[in-house]
Tab-separated table of C-alpha atoms in Angstrom:
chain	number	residue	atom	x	y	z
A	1	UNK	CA	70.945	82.522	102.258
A	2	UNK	CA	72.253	83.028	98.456
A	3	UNK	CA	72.089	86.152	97.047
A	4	UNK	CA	70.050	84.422	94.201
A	5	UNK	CA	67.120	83.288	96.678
A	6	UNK	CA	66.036	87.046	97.050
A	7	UNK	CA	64.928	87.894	93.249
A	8	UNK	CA	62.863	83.800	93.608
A	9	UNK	CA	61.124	84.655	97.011
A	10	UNK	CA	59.609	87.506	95.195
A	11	UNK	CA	59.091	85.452	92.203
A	12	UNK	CA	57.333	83.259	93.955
A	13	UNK	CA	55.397	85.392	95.955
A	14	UNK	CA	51.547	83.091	96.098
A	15	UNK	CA	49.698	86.329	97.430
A	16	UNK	CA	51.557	88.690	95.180
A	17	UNK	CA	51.593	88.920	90.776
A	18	UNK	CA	54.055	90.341	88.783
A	19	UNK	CA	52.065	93.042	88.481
A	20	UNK	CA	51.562	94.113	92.243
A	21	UNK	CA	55.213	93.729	92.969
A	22	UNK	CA	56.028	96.308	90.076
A	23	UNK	CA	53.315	98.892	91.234
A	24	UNK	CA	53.368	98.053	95.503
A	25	UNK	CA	56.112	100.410	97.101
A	26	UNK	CA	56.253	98.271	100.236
A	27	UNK	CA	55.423	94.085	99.768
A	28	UNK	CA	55.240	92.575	103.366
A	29	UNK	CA	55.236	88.940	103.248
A	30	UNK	CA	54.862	86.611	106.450
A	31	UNK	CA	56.147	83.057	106.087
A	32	UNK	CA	55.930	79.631	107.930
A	33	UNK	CA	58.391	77.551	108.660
A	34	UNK	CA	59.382	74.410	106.659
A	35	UNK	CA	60.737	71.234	106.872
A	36	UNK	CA	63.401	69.315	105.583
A	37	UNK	CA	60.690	66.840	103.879
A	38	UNK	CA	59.583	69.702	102.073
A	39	UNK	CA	60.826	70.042	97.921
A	40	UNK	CA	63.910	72.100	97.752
A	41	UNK	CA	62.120	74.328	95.165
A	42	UNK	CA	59.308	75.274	98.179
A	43	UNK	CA	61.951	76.554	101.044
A	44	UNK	CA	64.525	78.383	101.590
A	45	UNK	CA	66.659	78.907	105.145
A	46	UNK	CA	67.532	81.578	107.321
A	47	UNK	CA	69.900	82.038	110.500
A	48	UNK	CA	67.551	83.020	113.151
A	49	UNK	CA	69.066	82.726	116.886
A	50	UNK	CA	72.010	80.963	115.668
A	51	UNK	CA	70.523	78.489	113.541
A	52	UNK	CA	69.357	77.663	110.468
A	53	UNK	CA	65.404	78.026	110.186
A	54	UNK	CA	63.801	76.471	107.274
A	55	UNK	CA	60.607	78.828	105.597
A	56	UNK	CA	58.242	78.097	103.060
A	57	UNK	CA	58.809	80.665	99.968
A	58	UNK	CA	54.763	80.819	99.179
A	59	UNK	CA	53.514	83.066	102.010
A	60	UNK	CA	50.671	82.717	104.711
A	61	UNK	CA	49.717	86.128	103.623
A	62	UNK	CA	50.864	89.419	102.511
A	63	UNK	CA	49.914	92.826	101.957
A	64	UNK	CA	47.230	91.937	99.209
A	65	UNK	CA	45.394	90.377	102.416
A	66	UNK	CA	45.549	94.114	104.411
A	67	UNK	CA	42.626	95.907	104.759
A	68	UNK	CA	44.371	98.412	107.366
A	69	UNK	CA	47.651	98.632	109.270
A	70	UNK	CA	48.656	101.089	112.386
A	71	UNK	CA	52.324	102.063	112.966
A	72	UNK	CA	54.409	102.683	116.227
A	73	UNK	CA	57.750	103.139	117.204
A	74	UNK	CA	59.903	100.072	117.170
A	75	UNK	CA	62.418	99.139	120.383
A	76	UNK	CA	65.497	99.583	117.412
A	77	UNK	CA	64.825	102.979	116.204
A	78	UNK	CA	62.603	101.542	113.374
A	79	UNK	CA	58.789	101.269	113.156
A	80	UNK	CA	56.677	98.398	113.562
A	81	UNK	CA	53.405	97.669	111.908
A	82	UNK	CA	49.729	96.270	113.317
A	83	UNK	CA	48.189	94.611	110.244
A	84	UNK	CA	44.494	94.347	109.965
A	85	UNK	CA	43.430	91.609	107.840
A	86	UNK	CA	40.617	91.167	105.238
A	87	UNK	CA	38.242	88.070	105.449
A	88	UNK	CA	41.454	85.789	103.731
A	89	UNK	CA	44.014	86.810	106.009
A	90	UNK	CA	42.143	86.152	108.705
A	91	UNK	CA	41.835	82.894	108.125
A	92	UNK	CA	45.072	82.390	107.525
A	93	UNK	CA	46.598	83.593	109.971
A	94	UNK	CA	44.329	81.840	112.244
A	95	UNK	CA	44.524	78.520	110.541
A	96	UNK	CA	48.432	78.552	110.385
A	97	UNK	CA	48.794	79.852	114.720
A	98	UNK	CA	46.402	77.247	115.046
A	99	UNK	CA	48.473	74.444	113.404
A	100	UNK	CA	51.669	75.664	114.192
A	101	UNK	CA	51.706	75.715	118.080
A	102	UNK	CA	55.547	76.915	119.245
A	103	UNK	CA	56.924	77.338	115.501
A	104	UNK	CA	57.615	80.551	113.874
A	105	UNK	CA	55.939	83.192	111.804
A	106	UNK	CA	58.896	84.955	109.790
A	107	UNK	CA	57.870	88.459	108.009
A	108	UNK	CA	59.771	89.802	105.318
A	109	UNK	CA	59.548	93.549	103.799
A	110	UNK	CA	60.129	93.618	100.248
A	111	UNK	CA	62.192	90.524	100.169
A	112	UNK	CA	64.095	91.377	103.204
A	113	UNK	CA	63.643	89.247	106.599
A	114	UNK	CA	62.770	92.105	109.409
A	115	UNK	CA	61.461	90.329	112.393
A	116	UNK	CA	59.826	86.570	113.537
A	117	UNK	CA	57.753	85.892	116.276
A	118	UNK	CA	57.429	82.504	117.873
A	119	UNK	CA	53.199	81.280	117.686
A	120	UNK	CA	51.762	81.011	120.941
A	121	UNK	CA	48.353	80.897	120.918
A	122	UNK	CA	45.093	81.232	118.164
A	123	UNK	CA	44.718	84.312	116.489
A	124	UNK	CA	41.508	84.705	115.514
A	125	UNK	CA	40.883	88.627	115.294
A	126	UNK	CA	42.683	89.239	111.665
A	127	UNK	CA	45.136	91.526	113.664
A	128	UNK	CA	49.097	90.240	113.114
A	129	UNK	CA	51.934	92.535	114.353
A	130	UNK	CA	55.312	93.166	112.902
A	131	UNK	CA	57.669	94.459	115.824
A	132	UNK	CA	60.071	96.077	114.288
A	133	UNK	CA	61.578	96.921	110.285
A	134	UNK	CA	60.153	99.485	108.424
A	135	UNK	CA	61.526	102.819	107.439
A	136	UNK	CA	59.450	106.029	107.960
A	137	UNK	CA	59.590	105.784	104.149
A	138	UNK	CA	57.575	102.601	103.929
A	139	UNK	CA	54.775	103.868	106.312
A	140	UNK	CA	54.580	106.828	104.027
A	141	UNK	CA	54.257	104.609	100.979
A	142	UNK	CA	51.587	102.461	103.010
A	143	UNK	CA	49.643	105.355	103.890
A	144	UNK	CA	49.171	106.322	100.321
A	145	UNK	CA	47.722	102.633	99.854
A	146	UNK	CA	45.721	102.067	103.348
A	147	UNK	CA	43.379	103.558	105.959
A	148	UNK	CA	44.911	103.590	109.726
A	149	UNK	CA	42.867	100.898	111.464
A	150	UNK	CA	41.381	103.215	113.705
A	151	UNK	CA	39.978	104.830	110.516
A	152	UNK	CA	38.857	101.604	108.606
A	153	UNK	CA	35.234	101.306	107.205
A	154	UNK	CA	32.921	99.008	106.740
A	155	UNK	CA	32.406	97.305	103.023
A	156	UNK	CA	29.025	97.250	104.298
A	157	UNK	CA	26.458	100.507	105.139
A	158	UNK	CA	24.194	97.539	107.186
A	159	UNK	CA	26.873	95.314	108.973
A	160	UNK	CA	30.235	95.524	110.383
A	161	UNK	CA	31.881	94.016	107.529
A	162	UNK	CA	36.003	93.896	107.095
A	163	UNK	CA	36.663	95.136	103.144
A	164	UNK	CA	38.599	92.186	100.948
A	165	UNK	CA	38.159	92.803	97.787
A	166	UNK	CA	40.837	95.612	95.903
A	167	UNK	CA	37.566	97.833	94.970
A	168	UNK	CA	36.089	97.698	98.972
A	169	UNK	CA	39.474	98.782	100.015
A	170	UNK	CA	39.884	101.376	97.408
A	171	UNK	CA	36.475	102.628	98.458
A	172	UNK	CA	37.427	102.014	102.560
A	173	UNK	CA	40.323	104.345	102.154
A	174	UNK	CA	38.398	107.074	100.374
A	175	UNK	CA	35.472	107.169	103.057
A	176	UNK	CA	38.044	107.566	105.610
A	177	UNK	CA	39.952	110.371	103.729
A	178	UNK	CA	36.937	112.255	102.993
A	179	UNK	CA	35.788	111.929	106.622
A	180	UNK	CA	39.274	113.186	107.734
A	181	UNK	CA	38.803	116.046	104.940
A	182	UNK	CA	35.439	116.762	106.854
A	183	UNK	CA	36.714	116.931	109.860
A	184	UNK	CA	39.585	119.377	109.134
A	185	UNK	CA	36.453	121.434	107.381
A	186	UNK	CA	34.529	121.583	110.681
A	187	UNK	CA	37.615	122.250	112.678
A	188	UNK	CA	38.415	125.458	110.591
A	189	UNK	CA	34.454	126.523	111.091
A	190	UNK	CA	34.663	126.334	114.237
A	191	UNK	CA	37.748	127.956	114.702
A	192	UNK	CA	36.268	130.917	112.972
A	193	UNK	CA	33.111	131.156	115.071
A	194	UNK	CA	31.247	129.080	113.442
A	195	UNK	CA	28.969	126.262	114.786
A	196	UNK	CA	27.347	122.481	114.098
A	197	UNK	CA	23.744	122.644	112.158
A	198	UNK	CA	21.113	122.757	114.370
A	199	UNK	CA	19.266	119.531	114.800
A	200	UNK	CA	15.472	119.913	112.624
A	201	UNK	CA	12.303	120.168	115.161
A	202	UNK	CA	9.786	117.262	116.214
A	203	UNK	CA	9.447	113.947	117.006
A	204	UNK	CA	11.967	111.455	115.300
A	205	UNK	CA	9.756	109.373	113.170
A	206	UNK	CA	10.607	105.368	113.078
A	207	UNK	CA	11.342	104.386	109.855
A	208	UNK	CA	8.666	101.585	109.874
A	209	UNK	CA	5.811	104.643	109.974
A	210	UNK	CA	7.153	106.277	107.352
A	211	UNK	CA	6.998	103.111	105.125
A	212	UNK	CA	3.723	102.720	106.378
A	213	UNK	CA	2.582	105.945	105.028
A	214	UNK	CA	4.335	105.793	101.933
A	215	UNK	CA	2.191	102.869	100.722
């Protein structure tokens, strides 16, 4: 791959402005693969198992599409990465494994190619995983940007409800650190003797009374 495709990948970038690439730390990128009926300007080729693979620069989605992520050690000494996509992602990444039955899904970590994965089957739960690639720096830099999955919240108090837009995630990743700050909080209380409020007396009342009587 020339040296000169790097700086247009990321120029290129359809999930990712000018802007995001200067202020993201860590841009993951996941591509599909091309063909050679496909504009020269749209591609660009890799050596994967001894062969040229040709991927489409615009991506099937990126980090602008996480909502969470969850990191574990990698096989290589490296880490690899669970994403959990927003509404967009989701579909996707379920329209492209779908479509692309036996082809491959190539990820790339700020414009550098750190795993593929051949598609087998549907995905249809928003959940893609990168197997192996990122530094312990780059989870540090993601966790400054994203809840753990196992912390995500809802974008909605009354449904289960994945955040998508920049503002829902901003405001998913601040629930979950102020729960965590909580938590820490009760831990210390505890620690020092102290105890959990005590549940108020009396019958729980069903919110549909207390409408009633407030009429």
């Amino acid at each position: 791959m020339p040296r000169l495709l790097i700086p247009a990948v990321a120029a290129l970038l359809g999930l990712c402005s000018c802007q995001s690439l200067k202020k993201d730390r860590v841009v993951i990128t996941v591509h599909a693969q091309g063909t050679d009926m496909d504009s020269k300007k749209t591609v660009f080729t890799r050596p994967i198992g001894g062969r040229a693979v040709i991927f489409k620069i615009i991506p099937e989605f990126s980090t602008q599409s996480m909502a969470a992520f969850h990191p574990f050690p990698a096989d290589n000494g490296t880490q690899g990465v669970a994403m959990k996509l927003d509404f967009k992602g989701t579909n996707s990444l379920e329209l492209v494994t779908r479509l692309r039955h036996g082809e491959m899904l190539m990820t790339m970590v700020n414009g550098q190619v750190v795993d593929h994965v051949i598609i087998d089957r549907p995905v249809t739960d928003g959940i893609f995983t990168i197997w192996q690639g990122f530094s312990e720096e780059h989870i540090a830099a993601l966790d400054e940007e994203y809840p753990r999955i196992k912390d995500l919240k809802s974008s909605s108090t009354f449904i289960e409800m994945t955040p998508s837009t920049a503002t829902e995630k901003k405001q998913s990743k601040r629930r979950a650190e102020d729960e965590e700050k909580q938590r820490k909080a009760d831990e210390k209380r505890r620690a020092r003797g102290g105890s959990d409020p005590e549940a108020p007396d009396g019958e729980i009342v069903p919110l549909s009374e207390l409408l009633k009587t407030s009429r």
